[in-house]
Coordinates of C-alpha atoms in Angstrom, one line a residue:
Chain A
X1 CA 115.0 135.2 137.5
X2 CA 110.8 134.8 137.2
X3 CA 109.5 132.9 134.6
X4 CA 107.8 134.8 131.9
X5 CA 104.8 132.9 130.4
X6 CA 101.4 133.3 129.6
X7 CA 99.5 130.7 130.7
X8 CA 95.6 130.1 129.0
X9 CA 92.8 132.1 130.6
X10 CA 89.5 130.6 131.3
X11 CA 86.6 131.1 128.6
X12 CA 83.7 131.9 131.3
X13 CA 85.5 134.6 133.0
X14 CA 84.5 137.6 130.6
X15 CA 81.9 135.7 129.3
X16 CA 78.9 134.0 130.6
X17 CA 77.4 131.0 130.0
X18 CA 73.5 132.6 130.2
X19 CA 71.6 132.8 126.9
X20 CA 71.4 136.4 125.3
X21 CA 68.2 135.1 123.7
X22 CA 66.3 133.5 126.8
X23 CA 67.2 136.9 128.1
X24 CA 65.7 138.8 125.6
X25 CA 62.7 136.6 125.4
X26 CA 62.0 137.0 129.0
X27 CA 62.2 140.3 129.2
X28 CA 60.0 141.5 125.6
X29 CA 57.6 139.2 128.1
X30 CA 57.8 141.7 131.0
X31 CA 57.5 144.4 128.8
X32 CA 54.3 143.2 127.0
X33 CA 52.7 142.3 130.4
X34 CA 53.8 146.1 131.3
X35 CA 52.2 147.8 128.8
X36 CA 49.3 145.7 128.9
X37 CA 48.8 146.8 132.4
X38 CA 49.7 150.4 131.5
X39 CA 46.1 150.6 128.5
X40 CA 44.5 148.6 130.9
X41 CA 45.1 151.2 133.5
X42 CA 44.6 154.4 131.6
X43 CA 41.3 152.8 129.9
X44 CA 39.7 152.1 133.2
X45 CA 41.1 155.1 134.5
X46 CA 39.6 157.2 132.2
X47 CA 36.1 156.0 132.5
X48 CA 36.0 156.7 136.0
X49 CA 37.1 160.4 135.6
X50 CA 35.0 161.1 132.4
X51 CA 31.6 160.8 134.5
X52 CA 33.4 164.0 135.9
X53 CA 33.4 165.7 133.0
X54 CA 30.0 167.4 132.0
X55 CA 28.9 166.9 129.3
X56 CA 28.8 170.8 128.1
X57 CA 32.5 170.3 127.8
X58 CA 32.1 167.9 125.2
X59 CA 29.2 170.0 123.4
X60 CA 31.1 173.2 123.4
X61 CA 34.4 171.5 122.2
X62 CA 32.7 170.0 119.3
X63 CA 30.8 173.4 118.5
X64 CA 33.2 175.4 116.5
X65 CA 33.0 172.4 113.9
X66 CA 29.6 170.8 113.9
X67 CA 27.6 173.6 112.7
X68 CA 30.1 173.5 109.6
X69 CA 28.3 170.2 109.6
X70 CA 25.3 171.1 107.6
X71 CA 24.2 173.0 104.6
X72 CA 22.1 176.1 104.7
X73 CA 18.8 174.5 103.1
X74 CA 17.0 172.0 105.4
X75 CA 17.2 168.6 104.9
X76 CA 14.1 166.3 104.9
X77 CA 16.6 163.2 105.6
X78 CA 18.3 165.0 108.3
X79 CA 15.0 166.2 110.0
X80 CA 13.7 162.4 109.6
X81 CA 16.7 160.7 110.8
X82 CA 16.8 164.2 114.1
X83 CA 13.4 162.8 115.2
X84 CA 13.9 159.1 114.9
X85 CA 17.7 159.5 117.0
X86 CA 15.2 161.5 119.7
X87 CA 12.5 158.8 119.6
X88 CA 15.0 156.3 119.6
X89 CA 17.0 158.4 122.5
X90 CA 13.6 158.6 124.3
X91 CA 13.6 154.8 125.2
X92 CA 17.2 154.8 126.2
X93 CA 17.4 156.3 129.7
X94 CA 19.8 159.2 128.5
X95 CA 21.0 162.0 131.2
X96 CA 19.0 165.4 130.4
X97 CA 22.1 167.0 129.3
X98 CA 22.8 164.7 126.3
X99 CA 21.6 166.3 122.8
X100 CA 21.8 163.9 120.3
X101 CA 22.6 166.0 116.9
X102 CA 22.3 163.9 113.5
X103 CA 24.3 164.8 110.6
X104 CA 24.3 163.3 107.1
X105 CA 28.0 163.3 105.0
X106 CA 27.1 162.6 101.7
X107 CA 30.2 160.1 101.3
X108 CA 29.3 157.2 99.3
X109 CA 31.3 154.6 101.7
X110 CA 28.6 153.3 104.7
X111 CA 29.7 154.5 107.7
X112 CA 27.9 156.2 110.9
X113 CA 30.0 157.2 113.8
X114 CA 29.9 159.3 117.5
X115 CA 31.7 162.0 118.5
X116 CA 31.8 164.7 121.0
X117 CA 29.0 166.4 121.9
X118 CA 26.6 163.7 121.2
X119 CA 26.9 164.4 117.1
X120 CA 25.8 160.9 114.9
X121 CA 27.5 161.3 111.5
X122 CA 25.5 159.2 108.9
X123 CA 27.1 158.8 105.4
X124 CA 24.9 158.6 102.8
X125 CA 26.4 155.4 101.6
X126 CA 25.1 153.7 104.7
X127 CA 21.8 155.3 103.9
X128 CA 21.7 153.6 100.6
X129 CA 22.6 150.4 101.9
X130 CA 20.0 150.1 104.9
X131 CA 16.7 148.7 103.5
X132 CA 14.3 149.2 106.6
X133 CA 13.6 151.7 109.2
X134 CA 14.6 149.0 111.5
X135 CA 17.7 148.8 110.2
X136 CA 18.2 152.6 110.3
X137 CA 17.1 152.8 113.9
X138 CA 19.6 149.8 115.0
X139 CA 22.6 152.0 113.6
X140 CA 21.4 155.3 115.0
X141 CA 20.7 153.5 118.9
X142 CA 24.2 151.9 118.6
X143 CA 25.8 155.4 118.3
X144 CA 23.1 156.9 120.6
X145 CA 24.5 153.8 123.3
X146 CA 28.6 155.4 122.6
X147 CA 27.5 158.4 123.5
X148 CA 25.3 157.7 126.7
X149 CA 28.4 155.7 127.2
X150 CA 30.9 158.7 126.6
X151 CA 33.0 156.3 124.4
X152 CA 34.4 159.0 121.7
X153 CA 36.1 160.9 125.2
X154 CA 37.1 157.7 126.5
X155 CA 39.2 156.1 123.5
X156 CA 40.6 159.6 122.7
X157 CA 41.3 160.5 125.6
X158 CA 43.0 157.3 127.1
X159 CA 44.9 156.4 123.4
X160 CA 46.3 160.1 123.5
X161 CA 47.8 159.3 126.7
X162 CA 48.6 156.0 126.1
X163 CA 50.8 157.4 123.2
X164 CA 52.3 159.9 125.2
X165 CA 53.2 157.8 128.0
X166 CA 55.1 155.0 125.5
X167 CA 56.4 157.8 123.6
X168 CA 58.3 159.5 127.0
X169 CA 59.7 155.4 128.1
X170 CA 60.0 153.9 124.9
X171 CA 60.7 156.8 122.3
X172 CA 62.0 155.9 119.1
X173 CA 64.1 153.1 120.0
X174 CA 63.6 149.6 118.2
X175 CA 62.0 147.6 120.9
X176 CA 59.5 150.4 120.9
X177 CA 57.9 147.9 118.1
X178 CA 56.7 145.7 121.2
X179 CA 55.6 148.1 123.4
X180 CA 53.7 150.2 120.6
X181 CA 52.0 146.8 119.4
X182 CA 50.8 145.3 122.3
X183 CA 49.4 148.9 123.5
X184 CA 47.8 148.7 120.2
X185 CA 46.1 145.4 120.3
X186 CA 45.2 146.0 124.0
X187 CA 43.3 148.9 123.0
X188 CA 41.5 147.4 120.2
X189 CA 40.4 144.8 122.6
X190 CA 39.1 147.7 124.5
X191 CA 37.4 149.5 121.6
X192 CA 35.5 145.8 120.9
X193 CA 34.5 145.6 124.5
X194 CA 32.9 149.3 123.5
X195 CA 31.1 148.1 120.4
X196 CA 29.7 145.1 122.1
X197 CA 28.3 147.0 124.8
X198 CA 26.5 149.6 122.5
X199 CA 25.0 146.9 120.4
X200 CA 23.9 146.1 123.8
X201 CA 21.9 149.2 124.5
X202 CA 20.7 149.2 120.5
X203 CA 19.7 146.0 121.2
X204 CA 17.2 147.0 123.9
X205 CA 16.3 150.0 121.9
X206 CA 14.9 148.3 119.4
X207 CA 13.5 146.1 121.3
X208 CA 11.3 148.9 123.5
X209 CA 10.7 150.8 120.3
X210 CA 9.5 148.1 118.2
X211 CA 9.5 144.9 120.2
X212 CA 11.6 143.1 118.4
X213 CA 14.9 143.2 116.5
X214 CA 14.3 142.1 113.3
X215 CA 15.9 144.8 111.4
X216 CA 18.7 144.5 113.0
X217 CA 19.1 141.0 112.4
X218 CA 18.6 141.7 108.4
X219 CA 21.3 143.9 108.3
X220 CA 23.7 142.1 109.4
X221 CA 22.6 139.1 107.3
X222 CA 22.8 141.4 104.9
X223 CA 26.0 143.0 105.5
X224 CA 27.6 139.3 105.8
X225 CA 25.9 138.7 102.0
X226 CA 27.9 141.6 100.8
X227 CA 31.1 140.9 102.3
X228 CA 30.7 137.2 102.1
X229 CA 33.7 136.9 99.4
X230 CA 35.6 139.5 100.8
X231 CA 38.8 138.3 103.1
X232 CA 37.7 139.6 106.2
X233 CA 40.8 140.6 108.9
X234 CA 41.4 139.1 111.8
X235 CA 39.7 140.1 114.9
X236 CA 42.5 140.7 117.1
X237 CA 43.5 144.0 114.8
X238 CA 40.0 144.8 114.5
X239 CA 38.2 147.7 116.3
X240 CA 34.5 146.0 115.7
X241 CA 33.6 142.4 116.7
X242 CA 33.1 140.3 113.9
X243 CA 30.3 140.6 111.8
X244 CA 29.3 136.7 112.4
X245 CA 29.6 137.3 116.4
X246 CA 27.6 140.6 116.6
X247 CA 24.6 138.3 114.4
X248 CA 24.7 135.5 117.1
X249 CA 24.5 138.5 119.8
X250 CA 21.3 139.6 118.2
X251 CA 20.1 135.9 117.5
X252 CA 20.3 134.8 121.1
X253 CA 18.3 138.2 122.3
X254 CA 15.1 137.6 123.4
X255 CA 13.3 140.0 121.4
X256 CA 14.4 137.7 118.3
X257 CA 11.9 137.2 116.5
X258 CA 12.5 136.4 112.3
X259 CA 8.9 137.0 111.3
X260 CA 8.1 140.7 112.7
X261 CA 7.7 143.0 110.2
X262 CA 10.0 145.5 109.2
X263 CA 9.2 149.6 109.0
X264 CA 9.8 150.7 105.3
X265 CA 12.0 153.8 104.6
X266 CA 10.6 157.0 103.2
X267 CA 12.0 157.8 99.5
X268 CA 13.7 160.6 100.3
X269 CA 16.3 159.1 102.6
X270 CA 17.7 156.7 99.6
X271 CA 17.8 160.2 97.1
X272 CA 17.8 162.9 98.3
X273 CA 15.7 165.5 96.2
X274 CA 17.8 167.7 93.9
X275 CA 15.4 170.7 94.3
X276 CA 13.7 172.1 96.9
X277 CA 10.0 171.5 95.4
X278 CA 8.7 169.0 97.5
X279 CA 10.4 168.7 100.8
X280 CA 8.4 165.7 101.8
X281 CA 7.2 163.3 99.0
X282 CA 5.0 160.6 99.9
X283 CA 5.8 157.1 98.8
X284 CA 3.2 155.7 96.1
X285 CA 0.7 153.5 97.9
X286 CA -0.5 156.9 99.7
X287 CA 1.1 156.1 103.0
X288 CA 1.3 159.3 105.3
X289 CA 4.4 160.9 105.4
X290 CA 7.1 159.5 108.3
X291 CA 7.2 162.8 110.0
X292 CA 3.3 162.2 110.6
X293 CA 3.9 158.3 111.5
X294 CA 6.2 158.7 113.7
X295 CA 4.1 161.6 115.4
X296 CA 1.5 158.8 115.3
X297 CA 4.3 156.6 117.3
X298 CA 5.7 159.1 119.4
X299 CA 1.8 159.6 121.2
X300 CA 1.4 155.9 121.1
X301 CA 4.8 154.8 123.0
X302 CA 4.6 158.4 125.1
Chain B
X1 CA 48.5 148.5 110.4
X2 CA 51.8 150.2 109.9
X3 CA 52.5 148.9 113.6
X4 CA 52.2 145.4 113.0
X5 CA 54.0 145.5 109.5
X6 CA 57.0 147.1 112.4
X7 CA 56.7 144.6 114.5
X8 CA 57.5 142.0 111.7
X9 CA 60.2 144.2 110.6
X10 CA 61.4 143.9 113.8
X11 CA 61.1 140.0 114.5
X12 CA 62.4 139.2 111.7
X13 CA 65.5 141.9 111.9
X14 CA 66.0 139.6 115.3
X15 CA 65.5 136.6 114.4
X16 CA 68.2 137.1 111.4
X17 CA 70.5 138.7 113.7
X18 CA 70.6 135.7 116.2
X19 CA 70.9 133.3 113.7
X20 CA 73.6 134.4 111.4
X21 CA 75.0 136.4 114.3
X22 CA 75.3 133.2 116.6
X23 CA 76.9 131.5 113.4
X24 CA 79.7 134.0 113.1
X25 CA 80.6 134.5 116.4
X26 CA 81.2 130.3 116.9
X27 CA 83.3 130.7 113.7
X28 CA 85.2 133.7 115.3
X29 CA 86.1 131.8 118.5
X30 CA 87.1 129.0 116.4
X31 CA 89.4 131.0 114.6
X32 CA 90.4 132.7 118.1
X33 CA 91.2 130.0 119.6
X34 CA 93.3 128.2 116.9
X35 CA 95.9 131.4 116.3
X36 CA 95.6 131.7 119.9
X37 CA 97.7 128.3 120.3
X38 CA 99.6 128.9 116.6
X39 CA 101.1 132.2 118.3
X40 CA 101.4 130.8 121.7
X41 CA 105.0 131.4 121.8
X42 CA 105.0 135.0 121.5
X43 CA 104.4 136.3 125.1
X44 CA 102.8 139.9 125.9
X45 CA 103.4 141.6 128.7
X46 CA 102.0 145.1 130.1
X47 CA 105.1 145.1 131.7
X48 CA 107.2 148.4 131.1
X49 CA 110.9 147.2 131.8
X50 CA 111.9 144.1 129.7
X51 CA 113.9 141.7 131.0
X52 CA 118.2 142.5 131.1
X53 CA 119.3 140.0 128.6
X54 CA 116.8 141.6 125.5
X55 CA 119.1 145.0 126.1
X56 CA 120.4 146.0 122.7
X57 CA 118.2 143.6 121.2
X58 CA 116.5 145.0 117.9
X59 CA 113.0 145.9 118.5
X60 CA 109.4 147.3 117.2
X61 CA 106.1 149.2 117.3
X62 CA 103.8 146.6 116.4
X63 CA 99.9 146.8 117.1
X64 CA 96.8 145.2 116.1
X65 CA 93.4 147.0 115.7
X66 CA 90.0 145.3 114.8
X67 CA 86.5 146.9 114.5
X68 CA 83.7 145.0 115.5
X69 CA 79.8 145.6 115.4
X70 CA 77.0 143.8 117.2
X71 CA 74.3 142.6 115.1
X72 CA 70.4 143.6 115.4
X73 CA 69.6 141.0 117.7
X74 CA 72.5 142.4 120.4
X75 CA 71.7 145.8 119.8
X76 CA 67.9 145.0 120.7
X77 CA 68.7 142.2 123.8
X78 CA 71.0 144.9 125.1
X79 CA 67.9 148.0 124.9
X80 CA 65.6 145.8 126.8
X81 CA 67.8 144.7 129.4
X82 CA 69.2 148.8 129.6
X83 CA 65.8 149.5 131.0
X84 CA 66.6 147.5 134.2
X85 CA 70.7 147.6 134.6
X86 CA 72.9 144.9 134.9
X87 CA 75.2 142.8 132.4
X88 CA 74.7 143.4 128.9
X89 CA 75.7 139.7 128.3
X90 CA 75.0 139.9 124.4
X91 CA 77.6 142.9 124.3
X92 CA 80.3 140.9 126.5
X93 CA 81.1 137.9 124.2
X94 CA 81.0 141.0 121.1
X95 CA 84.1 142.9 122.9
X96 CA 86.0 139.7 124.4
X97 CA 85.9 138.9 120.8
X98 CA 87.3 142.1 119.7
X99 CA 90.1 142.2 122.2
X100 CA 91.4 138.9 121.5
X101 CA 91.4 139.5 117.7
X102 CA 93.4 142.6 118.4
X103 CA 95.7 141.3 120.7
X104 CA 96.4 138.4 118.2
X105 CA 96.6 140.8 114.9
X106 CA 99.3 142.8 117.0
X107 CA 101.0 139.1 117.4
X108 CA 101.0 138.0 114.0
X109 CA 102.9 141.5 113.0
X110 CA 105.2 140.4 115.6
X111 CA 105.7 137.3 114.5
X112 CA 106.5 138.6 111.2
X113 CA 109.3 141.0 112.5
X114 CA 110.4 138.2 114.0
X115 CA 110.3 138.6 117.9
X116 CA 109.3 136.6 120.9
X117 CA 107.5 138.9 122.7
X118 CA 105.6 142.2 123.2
X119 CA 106.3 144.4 126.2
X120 CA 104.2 147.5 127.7
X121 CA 100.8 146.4 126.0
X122 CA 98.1 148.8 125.9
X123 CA 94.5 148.4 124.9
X124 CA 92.3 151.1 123.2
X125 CA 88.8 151.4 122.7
X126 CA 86.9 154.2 121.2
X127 CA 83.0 153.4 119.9
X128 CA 82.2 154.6 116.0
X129 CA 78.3 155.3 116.7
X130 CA 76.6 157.3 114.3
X131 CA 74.3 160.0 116.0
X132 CA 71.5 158.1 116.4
X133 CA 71.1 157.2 120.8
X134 CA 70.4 153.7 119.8
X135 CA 72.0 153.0 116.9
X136 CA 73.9 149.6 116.5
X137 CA 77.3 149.5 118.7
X138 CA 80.3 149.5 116.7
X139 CA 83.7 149.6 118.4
X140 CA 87.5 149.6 117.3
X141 CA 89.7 148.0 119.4
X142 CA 93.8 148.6 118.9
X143 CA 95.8 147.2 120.8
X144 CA 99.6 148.3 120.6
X145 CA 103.2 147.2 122.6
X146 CA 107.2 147.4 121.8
X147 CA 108.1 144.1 120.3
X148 CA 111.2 142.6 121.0
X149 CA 113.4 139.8 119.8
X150 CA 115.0 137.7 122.4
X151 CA 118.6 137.3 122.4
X152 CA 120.1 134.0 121.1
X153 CA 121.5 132.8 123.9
X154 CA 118.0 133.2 126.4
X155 CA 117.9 130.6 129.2
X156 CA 115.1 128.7 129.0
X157 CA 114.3 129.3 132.3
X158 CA 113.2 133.1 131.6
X159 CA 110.4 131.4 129.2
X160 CA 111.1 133.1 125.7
X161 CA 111.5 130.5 123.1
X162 CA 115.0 131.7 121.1
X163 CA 115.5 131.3 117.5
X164 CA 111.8 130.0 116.7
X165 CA 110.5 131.9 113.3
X166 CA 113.2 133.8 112.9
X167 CA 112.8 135.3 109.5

């Protein structure tokens, strides 16, 4: 007769020992390293292709929409702010195929960004804030730098694929948390690396324009006054370099100088004349118009 | 922003999981292992044919059925390690849990009919997942057998324990 019994079974035999969490926490390390590697690849990918891309792609893309842009009456701001961008551009070495097209929003928040086509939109807000023609000119050359450096095709193009390409592995799914941030933050990394170099090429701008960058070293004293008791965010979720770090940039230039003096603005950038009377008003001390100074400039500097 | 304010969602969905998940799953085995040894004497078998000396004996359908569900931190350690293959070890501990708890919930309604052991055991598994592809595992596990109550005069050298919690 066999014995019936059931004798004890083992614990480890359906179960390992390993930790679930060591587990997890070496592989969410694999994955970030991955998708690190995947922006990294797709960023510097895309800047080698987009020299391949001329640039009348870009213009015609951004055509249907930019002459939406402006209103029908002419604009003595936007012609000032057209032939200081092409002064400006004149120093920086841009390819012949590059038009550099200013546009004024009248939005009240300061902002001036670069898109396709070589378009510089300028908010009124920023136009308000600036206090020199300096200043003005160090915000128009860093946006004439992201173009010469085709950055508005290069972080749209490479974050559209970027999202596509997590979208296909990772989906929905909940560890597509950790993949989505670290592409995030590896990209904003790259967007900063784009900000410092055009500051870069503003920098030297300025410098051949003016010989010096004063103005662009009051502005962002100024722009630190303004902001002083605001909380600024962290720099690793920012797409600028810090306000602080972009000053020292500009302090340690060599062009730095504190005492050079600074270009005054013409009236009519700050408001902009309600009526049509007088296109170009003079300011009061009887200086000649900008237009005619920076004709004056233009034949100096050739 | 919204993708950071996920990924803390996220952490701290994991971090909770592991914690309180790790906490109730010692407790489980505790209590495993302690009914384990209380119903020792009941014996299961997925043996068909009983023994001859339990013919005409009195006996049962009894089973056991428990549903179980991983917690956040499983469901998550078992997505990332899906990518490569292999053992889903957070998921293993999850169903030997569930089987055991089955098996001894089909005991304990032995135990109160009153028999010494369970022939032709079967097991059962079918998953409750919502629609969702990666939605959090939830399983049932039933586990179901003829119990039967040895007769009072079982040698002890067959192994059934005669006459113990007779009710």
């Amino acid at each position: 007769m066999p014995r019936y019994e059931n004798p004890p079974i083992p614990e480890e035999i359906n179960v390992s020992k390993t930790s679930a969490f060591g587990e997890f926490v070496k592989l969410s390390i694999i994955l970030i390293v991955f998708c690190v590697a995947l922006v990294v690849i797709i960023f510097v990918g895309m800047r080698y292709l987009v020299p391949h891309i001329p640039f009348h792609y870009e213009v015609s893309l951004a055509e249907n929409w930019s002459k939406k842009l402006d209103g029908d009456a002419p604009s003595p701001s936007r012609e000032y702010l057209q032939k200081l961008a092409e002064n400006l551009a004149a120093h920086m070495a841009l390819p012949a195929d590059m038009p550099i097209t200013v546009h004024i929003s009248a939005s009240s928040t300061p902002n001036a960004f670069a898109t396709f086509g070589g378009h510089i939109i300028v908010t009124q807000g920023l136009l308000d804030l600036v206090d020199s023609e300096n200043a003005l000119a160090m915000v128009l050359s860093h946006e004439i730098g992201h173009i010469k450096h085709r950055d508005p095709i290069v972080a749209a193009g490479s974050g559209v694929a970027v999202s596509i390409v997590l979208a296909i592995l990772f989906g929905n799914s909940d560890i597509a948390a950790i993949s989505n941030t670290s592409g995030l933050l590896t990209q904003l990394n790259f967007s900063r690396a784009q900000e410092s170099a055009a500051d870069q090429e503003a920098l030297k701008a300025l410098t051949q324009y003016y010989g010096h960058t004063n103005g662009a070293e009051t502005f962002f004293k100024k722009m630190l006054e303004t902001h002083k008791d605001d909380q600024a965010p962290p720099e690793f979720i920012s797409t600028h370099p810090n306000t602080p770090e972009r000053l020292a940039c500009i302090e340690t230039g060599s062009a730095h100088d504190s005492h050079a003096p600074l270009t005054p603005l013409p009236d009519f950038v700050k408001h902009p004349p309600a009526s049509s009377k007088a296109p170009y008003p003079t300011s009061g001390r009887g200086i000649r118009t900008p237009l005619a100074r920076l004709r004056e400039r233009g034949g100096r500097r050739g | 922003m919204e993708g950071l304010i996920k990924l803390v969602i996220f952490v701290l969905l994991v971090l909770t999981g592991l914690i309180v998940g790790t906490i109730l799953e010692r407790r489980h085995y505790r209590s495993i292992k302690k009914r384990e040894v209380e119903l020792g004497h009941i014996l299961v078998f997925t043996e068909r044919m009983p023994p001859h000396q339990f013919a005409g004996q009195p006996f049962q359908l009894v089973s056991g059925s428990v549903v179980v569900s991983g917690d956040y931190f499983k469901t998550a350690a078992a997505g990332l390690k899906k990518i490569i293959g292999g053992r889903l070890t957070s998921y293993e501990s999850l169903l030997d849990r569930g089987r055991r708890e089955a098996i001894l919930r089909m005991k304990e309604q032995a135990a109160q009919f009153g028999a010494q052991a369970i022939f032709n055991v079967r097991f059962e598994t079918s998953s409750l997942n919502q629609k969702r592809k990666n939605g959090i595992i939830c399983a049932e596990m039933l586990a179901y057998g003829t119990a039967l109550k040895a007769p009072p005069q079982a040698a002890n050298e067959t192994g059934f324990s005669a006459n113990k919690n007779l009710r």
